[in-house]
Coordinates of C-alpha atoms in Angstrom, one line a residue:
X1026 CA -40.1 -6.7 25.7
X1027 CA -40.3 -10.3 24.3
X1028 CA -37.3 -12.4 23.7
X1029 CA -36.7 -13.5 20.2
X1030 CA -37.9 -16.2 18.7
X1031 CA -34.7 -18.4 18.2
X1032 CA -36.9 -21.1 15.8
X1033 CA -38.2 -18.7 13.5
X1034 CA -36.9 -18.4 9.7
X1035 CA -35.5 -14.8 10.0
X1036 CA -33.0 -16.0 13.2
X1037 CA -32.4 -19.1 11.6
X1038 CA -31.4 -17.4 8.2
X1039 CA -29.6 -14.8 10.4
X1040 CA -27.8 -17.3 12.2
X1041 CA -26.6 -19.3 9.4
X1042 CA -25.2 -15.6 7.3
X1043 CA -23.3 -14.4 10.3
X1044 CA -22.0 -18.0 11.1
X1045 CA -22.5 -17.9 14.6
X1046 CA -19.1 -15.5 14.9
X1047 CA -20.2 -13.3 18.2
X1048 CA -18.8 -10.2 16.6
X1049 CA -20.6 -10.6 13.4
X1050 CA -23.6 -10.9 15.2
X1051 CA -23.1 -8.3 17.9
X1052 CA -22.0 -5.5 14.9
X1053 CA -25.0 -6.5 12.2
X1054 CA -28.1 -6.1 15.1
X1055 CA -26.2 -3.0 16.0
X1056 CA -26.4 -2.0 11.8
X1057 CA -30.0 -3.2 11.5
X1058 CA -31.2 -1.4 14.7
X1059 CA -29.6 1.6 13.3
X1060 CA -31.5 1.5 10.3
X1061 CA -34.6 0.5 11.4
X1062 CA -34.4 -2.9 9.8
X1063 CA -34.9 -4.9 13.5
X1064 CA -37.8 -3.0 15.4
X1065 CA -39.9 -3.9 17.7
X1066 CA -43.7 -3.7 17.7
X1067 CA -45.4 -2.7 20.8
X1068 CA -49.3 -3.8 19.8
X1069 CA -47.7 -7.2 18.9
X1070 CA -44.7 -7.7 21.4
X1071 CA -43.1 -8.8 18.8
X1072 CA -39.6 -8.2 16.9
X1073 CA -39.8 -7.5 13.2
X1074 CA -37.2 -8.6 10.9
X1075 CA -36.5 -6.9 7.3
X1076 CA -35.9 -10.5 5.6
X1077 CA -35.0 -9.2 2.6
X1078 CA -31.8 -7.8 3.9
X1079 CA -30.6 -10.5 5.9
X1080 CA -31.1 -12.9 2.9
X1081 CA -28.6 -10.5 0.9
X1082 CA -26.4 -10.5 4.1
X1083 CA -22.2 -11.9 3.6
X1084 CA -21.5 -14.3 5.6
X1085 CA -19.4 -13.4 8.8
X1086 CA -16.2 -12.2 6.5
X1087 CA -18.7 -9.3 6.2
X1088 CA -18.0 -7.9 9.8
X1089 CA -14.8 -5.6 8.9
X1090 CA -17.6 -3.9 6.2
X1091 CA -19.8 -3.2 9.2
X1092 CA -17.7 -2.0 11.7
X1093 CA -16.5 0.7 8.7
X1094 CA -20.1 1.7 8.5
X1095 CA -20.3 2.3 12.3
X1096 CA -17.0 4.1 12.3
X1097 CA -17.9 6.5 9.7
X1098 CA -20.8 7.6 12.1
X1099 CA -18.2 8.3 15.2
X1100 CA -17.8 12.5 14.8
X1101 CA -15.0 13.4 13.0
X1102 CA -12.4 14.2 16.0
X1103 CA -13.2 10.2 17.4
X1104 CA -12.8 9.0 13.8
X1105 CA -8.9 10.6 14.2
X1106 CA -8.3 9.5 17.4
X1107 CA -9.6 5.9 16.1
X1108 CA -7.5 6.3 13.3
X1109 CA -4.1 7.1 15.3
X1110 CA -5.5 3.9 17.9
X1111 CA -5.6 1.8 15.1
X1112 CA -1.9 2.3 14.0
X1113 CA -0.7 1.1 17.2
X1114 CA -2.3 -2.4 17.1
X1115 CA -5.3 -3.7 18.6
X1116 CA -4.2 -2.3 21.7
X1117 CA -3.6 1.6 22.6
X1118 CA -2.5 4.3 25.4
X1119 CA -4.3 6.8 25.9
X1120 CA -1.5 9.1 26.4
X1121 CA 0.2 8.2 23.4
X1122 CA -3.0 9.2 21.7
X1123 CA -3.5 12.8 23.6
X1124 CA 0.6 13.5 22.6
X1125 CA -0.3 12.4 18.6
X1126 CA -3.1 15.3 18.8
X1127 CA -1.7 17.9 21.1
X1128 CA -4.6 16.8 24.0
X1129 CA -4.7 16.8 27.1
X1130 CA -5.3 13.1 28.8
X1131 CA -9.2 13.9 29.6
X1132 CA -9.7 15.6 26.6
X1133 CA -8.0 12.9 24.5
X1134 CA -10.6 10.2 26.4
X1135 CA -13.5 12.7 25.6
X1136 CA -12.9 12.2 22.3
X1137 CA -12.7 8.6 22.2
X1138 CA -16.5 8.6 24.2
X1139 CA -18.4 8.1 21.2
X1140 CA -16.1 5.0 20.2
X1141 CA -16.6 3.9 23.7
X1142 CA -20.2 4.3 23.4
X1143 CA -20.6 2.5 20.2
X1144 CA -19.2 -0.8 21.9
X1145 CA -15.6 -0.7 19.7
X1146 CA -13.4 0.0 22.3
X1147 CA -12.9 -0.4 26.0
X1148 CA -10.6 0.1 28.7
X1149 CA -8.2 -2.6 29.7
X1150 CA -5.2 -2.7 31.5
X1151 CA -4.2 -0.1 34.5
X1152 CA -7.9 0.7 34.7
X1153 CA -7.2 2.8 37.8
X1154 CA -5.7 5.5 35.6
X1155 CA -7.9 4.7 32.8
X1156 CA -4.8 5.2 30.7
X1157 CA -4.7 1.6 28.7
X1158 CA -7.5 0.8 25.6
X1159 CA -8.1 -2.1 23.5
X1160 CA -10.8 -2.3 20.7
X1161 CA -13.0 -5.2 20.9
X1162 CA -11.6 -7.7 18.0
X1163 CA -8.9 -7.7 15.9
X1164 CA -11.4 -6.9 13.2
X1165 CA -12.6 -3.4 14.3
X1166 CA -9.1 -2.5 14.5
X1167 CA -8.1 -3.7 11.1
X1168 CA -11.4 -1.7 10.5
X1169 CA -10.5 1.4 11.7
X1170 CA -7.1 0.8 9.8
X1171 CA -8.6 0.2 6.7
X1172 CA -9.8 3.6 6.8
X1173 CA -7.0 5.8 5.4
X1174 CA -5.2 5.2 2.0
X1175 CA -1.7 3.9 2.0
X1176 CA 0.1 7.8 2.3
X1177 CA -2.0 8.2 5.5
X1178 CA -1.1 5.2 7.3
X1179 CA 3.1 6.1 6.4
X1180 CA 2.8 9.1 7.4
X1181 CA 0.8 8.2 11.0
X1182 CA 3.3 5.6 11.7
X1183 CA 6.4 7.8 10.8
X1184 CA 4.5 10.9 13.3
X1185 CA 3.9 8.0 16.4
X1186 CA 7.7 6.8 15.5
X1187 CA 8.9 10.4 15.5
X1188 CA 6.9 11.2 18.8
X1189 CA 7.7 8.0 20.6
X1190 CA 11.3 8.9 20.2
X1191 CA 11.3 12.0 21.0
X1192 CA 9.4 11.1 24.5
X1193 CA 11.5 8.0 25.3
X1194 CA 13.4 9.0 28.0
X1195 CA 17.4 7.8 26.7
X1196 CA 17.5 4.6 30.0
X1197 CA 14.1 3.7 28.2
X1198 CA 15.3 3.5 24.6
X1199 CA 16.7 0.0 24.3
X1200 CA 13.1 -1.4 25.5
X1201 CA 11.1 0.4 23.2
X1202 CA 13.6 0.5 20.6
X1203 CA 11.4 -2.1 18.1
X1204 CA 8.4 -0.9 18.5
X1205 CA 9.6 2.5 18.0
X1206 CA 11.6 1.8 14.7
X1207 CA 8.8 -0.5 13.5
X1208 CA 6.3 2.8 12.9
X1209 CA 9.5 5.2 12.1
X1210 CA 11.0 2.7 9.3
X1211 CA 6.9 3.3 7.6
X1212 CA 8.0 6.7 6.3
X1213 CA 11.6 6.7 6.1
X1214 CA 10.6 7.8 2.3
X1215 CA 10.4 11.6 3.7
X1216 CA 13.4 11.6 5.0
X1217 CA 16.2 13.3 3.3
X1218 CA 18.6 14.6 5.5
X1219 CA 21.8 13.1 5.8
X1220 CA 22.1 13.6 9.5
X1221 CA 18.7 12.2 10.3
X1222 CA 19.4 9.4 7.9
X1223 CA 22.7 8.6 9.9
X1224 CA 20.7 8.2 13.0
X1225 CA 18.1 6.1 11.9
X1226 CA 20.6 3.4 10.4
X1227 CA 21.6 3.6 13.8
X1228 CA 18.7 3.4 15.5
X1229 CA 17.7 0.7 13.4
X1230 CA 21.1 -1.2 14.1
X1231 CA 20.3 -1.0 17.6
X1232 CA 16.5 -2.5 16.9
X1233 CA 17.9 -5.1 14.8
X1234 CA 20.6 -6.5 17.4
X1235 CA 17.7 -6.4 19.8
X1236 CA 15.6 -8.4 17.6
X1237 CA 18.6 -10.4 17.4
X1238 CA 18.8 -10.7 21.0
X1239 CA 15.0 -12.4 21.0
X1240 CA 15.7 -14.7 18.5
X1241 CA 13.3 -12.6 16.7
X1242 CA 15.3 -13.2 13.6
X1243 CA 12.7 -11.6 10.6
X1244 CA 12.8 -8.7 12.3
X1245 CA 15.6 -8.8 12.8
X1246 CA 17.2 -9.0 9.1
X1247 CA 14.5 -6.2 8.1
X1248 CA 16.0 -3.7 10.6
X1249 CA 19.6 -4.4 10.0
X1250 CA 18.6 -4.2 6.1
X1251 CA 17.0 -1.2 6.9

């Protein structure tokens, strides 16, 4: 097939909408392929631009809108693993992920294929045990985030803060403390036991003086407030 014509008017427009940003770029070709509004004409050896739509194109502050429309495409079982990923930052374990939905390690990373597939995430650290994912940009994880309502996301952080405690093995707890409290402290609104109450002020005593520790000292008041 041909290469594209970097001087004509439709790259040129296209350039100047996504702003150059690699992401922007990468996700709207992917969105345009998709819906037939990039082809590519055999009898011509040519690629075909709809004009029209890139003219009505955002600029690149539009990519977060795009990844949601390739999201919503994943099956529904990847959208949920996304979902849970996305909760955890812009980076993810893949066993964390299998232990939020009661999967085993293989099928947890079956599920995430699609995702994988699409181009929005990929496997990065210990690569040998395949255990250690990242999505791509910052912005397709604030996509995938943006995805469930404010109820959701409490009560995904308060499950993973639940679950990571519950796994933390007690010699572990003081270095995961933090990022355990920071998902639990999302839905401390359902708790209402006392005795689970008087364990959390606890555990967040113990994140705060480790915040403390790090000279990490926002996080530090929040906890200790907490």
């Amino acid at each position: 097939q041909a290469p594209v014509d970097a001087e004509s008017e439709p790259v040129r427009l296209f350039y100047r909408k996504t702003l150059g940003n690699p992401l922007c770029i990468k996700q709207t070709l992917s969105h345009m392929l998709d819906d037939n509004r990039l082809t590519y004409e055999q009898a011509t050896g040519s690629w075909q631009w709809d004009i029209d739509y890139i003219r009505n194109l955002k600029a690149a502050d539009n990519v977060v809108a795009l990844v949601v429309g390739k999201l919503k495409r994943l099956p529904p079982e990847t959208i949920e693993m996304i979902k849970a990923a996305a909760c955890t930052g812009s980076s993810f374990e893949l066993d964390t992920l299998a232990l939020l939905a009661g999967d085993s390690l293989e099928e947890a990373r079956q599920k995430l294929m699609p995702a994988i597939r699409a181009g929005l995430v990929f496997s990065g650290e210990k690569k040998e045990q395949g255990l250690s994912w990242e999505f791509i940009h910052d912005q397709v994880q604030q996509a995938a985030y943006s995805l469930m309502g404010d109820e959701e996301k409490k009560e995904r952080h308060f499950r993973i803060g639940r679950l990571l405690l519950q796994n933390t093995a007690p010699e572990d707890l003081q270095n995961n403390i933090i990022r355990i409290m920071t998902h639990y402290n999302y839905g401390l609104d359902a708790v209402s036991g006392r005795a689970e109450k008087l364990k959390l002020a606890g555990l967040n005593l113990q994140a705060g003086n480790k915040a403390r520790e790090a000279a990490a000292w926002g996080a530090a008041w929040k906890f200790l407030q907490t």
